[in-house]
Amino acid sequence: MFDLEKILRPHILTLTPYASARDEYEGTEGIFLDANENPLGSVTPKPYNRYPDPYQWALKEKVAALRKVQSKQIFLGNGSDEAIDLLIRATCSPSQDEVILLPPTYGMYEVSASIHDARLVKVPLTQDFQIDVPAVSKAITPQTKLIFLCSPNNPTANLLRSKDIVYIIEHFNGIVVVDEAYIDFAPEHTFVSKLTEYKNLVILQTFSKAWGLAGLRLGMAFASEEIITVLNKLKSPYNINILTQEAVLESINNTKAKDQMVAQILKDKQILIQQLLALPVVEKIFPSDANFLLVKVTDAKAVYQHLIRDKIIVRDRSKVILCEGCLRITVGSAEENSQLTTSLVSFKERTPVR
Ligand SMILES: *Cc1c(COP(=O)(O)O)cnc(C)c1O
């Protein structure tokens, strides 16, 4: 049985969080002399002199309607990376508790876990980039607090099999984090609807990719109200600034623009795949459920350098486990994609020295 109290670090359970001025009085009307703000306004014409809503309720109401969850099941962070950090901070006592990662995967899980001195337990994906379910099951110990699953996975681009994710959730008494940063590009549905069923499930999504709002820094975590309460206790009081709250609030009304961009990117991805497959330098393109491709090339380092000379920057993943010889390439605009292919056409392999 999942028991959140057993998963949390003992001092987090009893922690009294900082109570901000806006925690103690929740009304919006009145003379506010409680937060030492500047009463005259800001140096701009905008009312930035006031602190933002610490719990972003207006924004959460919109996100709740969009994702069909309760507002109290939502945590908003300065990027999903804030939620990743807080989840580890809440659960892992340094040099004692364990986090299971499935490399190759998103680098922030390892960085965040290392910052908190959590023990890293790495269970590589299988050759076809799926969860090695028996190996993960075997790796779980009483110290395991979190398992990070990324689906679609970065950098491999594929969805993890739903039934494997469900198996892990059902056979682990800690928290399973399913990172769905790329879910808007994927044909399958999100795990958000499973939140009612599983109390140990946390789902991460972000406005950084499909919505095109990476510069605003807004990530979402969906979970039980109990888990969200813990994240709220640990976050810095005003973690989402007014500009971001307002801009995202407005953007959410524009799902149509998001859907159109996603459709365009998916169409351009198919064209790019065809163009890349025709090139001698491309050995293989792995199946992609995201807005990027993992591409095996004949000589990753040389191809990477060649592209840099043409001012085209991709991600060299050739040193990453199971990604040997691979570059990770974001699907760009049609024009960017054709410049990429043009550059790759002109790549000449050096004759191997015998
Ligand atoms: C890009 C990405 C994110 C998004 O991070 P933000 O901090 O929200 O910008 C999260 N997870 C994965 C796997 C990603 O690739």
XYZ file of C-alpha atoms and ligand atoms in Angstrom:
369
model
C 0.000 0.000 0.000
C 1.175 3.480 -0.817
C 1.463 5.641 2.280
C 2.658 9.176 1.562
C 3.758 9.667 5.165
C 6.247 6.807 4.806
C 7.618 8.259 1.572
C 8.209 11.787 2.827
C 11.348 12.748 4.742
C 10.274 12.857 8.410
C 11.042 16.565 8.888
C 9.034 17.505 5.784
C 5.996 15.845 7.323
C 6.125 18.167 10.321
C 7.472 21.268 8.576
C 5.657 24.563 9.100
C 5.871 26.386 5.785
C 6.524 30.107 5.369
C 3.222 31.945 5.589
C 3.292 34.836 3.153
C 1.269 38.005 3.657
C -1.080 36.746 0.952
C -1.563 33.444 2.794
C -2.964 35.150 5.846
C -5.506 37.334 4.082
C -6.991 35.925 0.888
C -9.404 38.719 -0.121
C -8.623 40.801 -3.190
C -10.262 44.071 -2.096
C -8.830 46.366 0.563
C -5.932 48.527 1.585
C -2.911 46.266 1.490
C -0.335 47.314 4.040
C 0.788 43.778 4.796
C 3.617 43.002 2.361
C 5.821 46.107 2.337
C 5.046 46.671 -1.327
C 5.452 50.079 -2.984
C 2.053 51.819 -2.662
C 2.768 54.329 -5.445
C 3.030 51.808 -8.262
C 6.026 50.508 -10.207
C 8.553 52.290 -12.378
C 6.522 51.044 -15.344
C 2.875 51.807 -16.106
C 2.021 48.218 -15.052
C 0.955 47.246 -11.504
C 4.028 45.093 -10.893
C 4.359 46.571 -7.409
C 2.053 43.842 -6.060
C 3.198 40.304 -5.300
C 1.629 37.621 -7.476
C -0.929 35.073 -6.254
C 1.286 32.484 -4.502
C -1.008 29.605 -5.576
C -1.941 30.933 -9.037
C -5.626 30.046 -8.565
C -6.911 31.871 -11.669
C -4.392 30.093 -13.850
C -4.985 26.727 -12.184
C -8.710 27.019 -12.855
C -7.933 27.250 -16.581
C -5.420 24.404 -16.471
C -7.930 22.304 -14.514
C -10.577 22.751 -17.208
C -8.017 22.051 -19.943
C -6.681 18.857 -18.381
C -9.883 17.726 -16.638
C -8.496 17.657 -13.104
C -9.279 19.580 -9.916
C -7.384 22.830 -9.262
C -6.121 21.271 -6.022
C -4.492 18.473 -8.011
C -2.226 20.958 -9.807
C 1.190 22.321 -8.894
C 2.655 25.032 -11.111
C 6.411 25.470 -11.161
C 9.148 27.574 -12.698
C 9.437 24.929 -15.419
C 8.803 21.207 -14.770
C 12.321 21.233 -13.412
C 11.042 22.907 -10.236
C 8.594 20.042 -9.649
C 11.356 17.473 -10.255
C 13.549 19.214 -7.690
C 10.786 19.500 -5.087
C 9.737 15.851 -5.456
C 13.273 14.702 -4.715
C 13.676 17.231 -1.921
C 10.434 16.065 -0.288
C 11.221 12.364 -0.358
C 14.956 11.659 -0.391
C 17.154 11.954 2.672
C 20.742 12.631 1.512
C 23.005 9.598 0.983
C 20.224 7.338 2.150
C 17.188 7.260 -0.134
C 17.115 6.091 -3.734
C 15.772 7.309 -7.047
C 15.397 4.924 -9.980
C 16.185 6.334 -13.432
C 15.893 4.587 -16.790
C 18.738 5.806 -18.996
C 18.962 7.074 -21.635
C 16.604 9.723 -20.321
C 16.166 13.380 -19.451
C 19.281 14.692 -17.684
C 17.565 16.788 -15.015
C 16.446 13.769 -12.963
C 20.059 12.792 -12.354
C 21.238 16.372 -11.789
C 18.461 17.105 -9.291
C 18.946 13.802 -7.489
C 22.695 14.442 -7.286
C 22.174 17.953 -5.905
C 20.162 16.420 -3.081
C 22.706 13.609 -2.704
C 20.042 10.990 -3.331
C 21.334 7.585 -4.379
C 20.975 7.002 -8.104
C 19.895 3.587 -9.264
C 20.064 3.292 -13.039
C 18.093 0.612 -14.832
C 18.707 1.067 -18.566
C 15.851 0.809 -21.032
C 15.756 -2.273 -23.250
C 17.280 -2.214 -26.757
C 13.937 -1.000 -28.143
C 13.862 1.801 -25.543
C 11.134 0.265 -23.366
C 11.005 -0.302 -19.608
C 12.915 -3.390 -18.468
C 10.094 -4.273 -16.089
C 11.744 -7.250 -14.312
C 14.962 -5.250 -13.825
C 13.098 -2.244 -12.414
C 11.111 -4.502 -10.066
C 14.358 -6.063 -8.862
C 15.989 -2.661 -8.317
C 13.304 -1.462 -5.899
C 14.419 -1.480 -2.251
C 12.825 -0.107 0.946
C 14.909 3.050 0.327
C 13.446 3.652 -3.155
C 11.291 6.763 -3.027
C 10.879 7.787 -6.658
C 10.894 6.229 -10.117
C 11.134 8.602 -13.069
C 9.496 7.465 -16.311
C 9.660 9.778 -19.304
C 7.059 9.153 -22.015
C 7.620 10.109 -24.779
C 11.210 9.682 -23.630
C 13.955 12.223 -24.213
C 16.309 11.587 -26.076
C 14.888 8.380 -27.627
C 11.602 10.072 -28.739
C 9.311 7.055 -28.179
C 6.356 6.491 -25.869
C 6.861 3.907 -23.160
C 4.298 1.082 -23.247
C 1.272 2.024 -21.120
C 0.896 -1.431 -19.623
C 4.504 -1.345 -18.387
C 3.975 2.067 -16.775
C 0.802 0.769 -15.098
C 2.659 -2.319 -13.871
C 5.328 -0.160 -12.211
C 2.718 2.120 -10.619
C 0.813 -0.887 -9.261
C 3.880 -2.718 -7.924
C 5.737 0.151 -6.259
C 4.865 1.772 -2.953
C 6.774 4.963 -3.689
C 5.988 7.748 -6.150
C 6.052 7.128 -9.898
C 6.709 10.297 -11.889
C 5.521 10.124 -15.501
C 7.086 13.002 -17.421
C 4.811 13.880 -20.327
C 6.671 16.947 -21.629
C 6.071 15.773 -25.231
C 2.611 14.239 -24.828
C 0.941 16.793 -27.130
C 2.948 15.385 -30.027
C 2.123 11.770 -29.227
C -0.751 9.709 -30.607
C -1.626 8.187 -27.234
C -3.453 9.686 -24.335
C -1.993 11.121 -21.193
C -1.965 9.324 -17.835
C -3.822 12.256 -16.227
C -7.120 10.319 -16.189
C -5.443 7.646 -14.033
C -4.856 10.052 -11.127
C -8.100 9.057 -9.407
C -7.019 5.437 -9.484
C -3.399 5.805 -8.356
C -2.382 7.870 -5.323
C 1.340 7.338 -6.016
C 1.255 8.859 -9.498
C 2.663 12.274 -10.418
C 2.393 13.505 -14.000
C 4.607 16.275 -15.328
C 3.667 18.430 -18.281
C 5.011 21.740 -19.516
C 4.156 24.804 -21.556
C 7.705 24.765 -22.965
C 7.245 22.496 -25.977
C 3.891 22.204 -27.817
C 2.641 25.549 -26.502
C 5.816 27.331 -27.573
C 6.234 29.091 -24.222
C 9.685 27.865 -23.105
C 10.748 31.429 -22.348
C 7.977 31.958 -19.806
C 9.012 28.964 -17.664
C 5.822 27.224 -16.625
C 5.664 23.546 -15.770
C 2.773 21.551 -14.359
C 2.594 18.638 -11.957
C -0.666 16.722 -11.548
C -1.127 14.477 -8.516
C -3.323 13.744 -5.506
C -4.246 16.750 -3.378
C -2.017 15.300 -0.610
C 1.093 15.290 -2.807
C 0.317 18.748 -4.214
C -0.012 20.100 -0.653
C 3.513 18.878 0.073
C 4.956 20.524 -3.043
C 3.209 23.777 -2.091
C 4.755 23.600 1.375
C 8.261 23.366 -0.105
C 8.105 25.815 -3.005
C 9.307 29.373 -2.709
C 6.276 31.526 -1.850
C 5.880 33.481 -5.089
C 7.415 31.002 -7.539
C 5.434 32.095 -10.621
C 5.704 35.780 -11.462
C 2.817 37.985 -12.615
C 4.024 38.229 -16.230
C 4.107 34.458 -16.626
C 0.752 33.938 -14.902
C -0.921 36.524 -17.115
C 0.708 35.450 -20.349
C -0.100 31.756 -19.860
C -3.647 32.575 -18.748
C -4.126 34.324 -22.069
C -2.363 31.592 -24.061
C -4.619 28.845 -22.722
C -7.539 30.421 -24.571
C -5.608 29.744 -27.733
C -5.526 25.931 -27.801
C -6.340 26.126 -31.487
C -3.019 27.826 -32.255
C -1.233 25.160 -30.210
C -3.039 22.354 -32.046
C -2.227 23.915 -35.411
C 1.457 24.221 -34.537
C 1.554 20.619 -33.323
C -0.102 19.430 -36.559
C 2.367 21.468 -38.625
C 5.379 20.136 -36.717
C 4.147 16.542 -37.077
C 3.669 17.031 -40.814
C 7.119 18.600 -41.177
C 8.553 15.735 -39.123
C 7.326 13.190 -41.694
C 8.882 15.211 -44.526
C 12.145 15.562 -42.609
C 12.247 11.806 -41.939
C 11.880 11.083 -45.677
C 14.591 13.600 -46.552
C 16.996 12.275 -43.929
C 16.458 8.637 -44.878
C 17.603 9.439 -48.418
C 21.013 10.594 -47.164
C 24.032 8.245 -47.108
C 25.127 9.777 -43.798
C 21.926 8.635 -42.057
C 21.988 5.024 -40.891
C 18.753 4.906 -38.935
C 15.982 7.054 -37.529
C 14.329 5.697 -34.418
C 10.511 5.827 -34.166
C 9.411 9.214 -32.823
C 6.298 10.174 -30.851
C 7.719 13.621 -30.114
C 8.908 16.801 -31.874
C 12.450 15.523 -32.314
C 14.286 12.631 -33.910
C 17.016 10.363 -32.644
C 19.157 9.791 -35.709
C 22.002 7.319 -36.049
C 24.622 8.674 -38.421
C 27.832 7.257 -39.827
C 30.115 9.431 -37.707
C 28.239 11.445 -35.077
C 31.098 13.663 -33.972
C 32.130 14.616 -37.501
C 28.533 15.215 -38.605
C 27.917 17.345 -35.518
C 31.011 19.464 -36.277
C 30.039 19.742 -39.937
C 26.604 21.075 -38.963
C 28.144 23.524 -36.489
C 30.271 24.956 -39.323
C 26.979 25.649 -41.132
C 25.625 27.187 -37.918
C 23.155 24.346 -37.420
C 23.119 23.145 -33.853
C 21.829 19.704 -32.913
C 22.431 17.626 -29.794
C 25.266 15.108 -29.852
C 23.981 12.111 -27.886
C 26.612 9.709 -29.204
C 28.229 9.228 -25.788
C 24.925 8.317 -24.151
C 24.095 4.703 -23.335
C 22.063 2.979 -26.114
C 22.397 6.134 -28.255
C 25.887 5.405 -29.591
C 26.442 7.208 -32.889
C 23.259 9.252 -32.522
C 22.316 12.895 -32.832
C 19.109 14.299 -31.382
C 17.540 16.662 -33.872
C 14.595 18.927 -33.087
C 12.068 19.248 -35.904
C 12.486 22.840 -37.041
C 10.480 24.971 -39.431
C 10.216 23.700 -43.016
C 12.939 26.167 -44.013
C 15.245 25.115 -41.150
C 14.698 21.439 -41.938
C 15.628 21.901 -45.574
C 18.777 23.809 -44.601
C 19.631 20.912 -42.316
C 19.218 18.382 -45.124
C 21.146 20.576 -47.566
C 24.017 20.768 -45.103
C 23.965 16.998 -44.573
C 24.031 16.373 -48.328
C 27.346 18.227 -48.477
C 28.859 16.149 -45.671
C 31.713 14.087 -46.988
C 33.022 11.317 -44.877
C 36.730 11.173 -44.475
C 38.181 8.056 -46.045
C 39.120 5.754 -43.205
C 42.868 5.532 -42.713
C 44.118 2.001 -43.132
C 11.900 19.878 -22.193
C 11.591 18.882 -21.126
C 10.944 19.268 -19.959
C 10.504 20.682 -19.773
O 11.148 21.336 -18.801
P 10.686 22.807 -18.427
O 11.481 23.048 -17.197
O 9.203 22.747 -18.154
O 10.995 23.696 -19.568
C 10.632 18.315 -19.015
N 10.933 17.018 -19.215
C 11.533 16.606 -20.339
C 11.789 15.176 -20.549
C 11.899 17.520 -21.318
O 12.534 17.100 -22.417
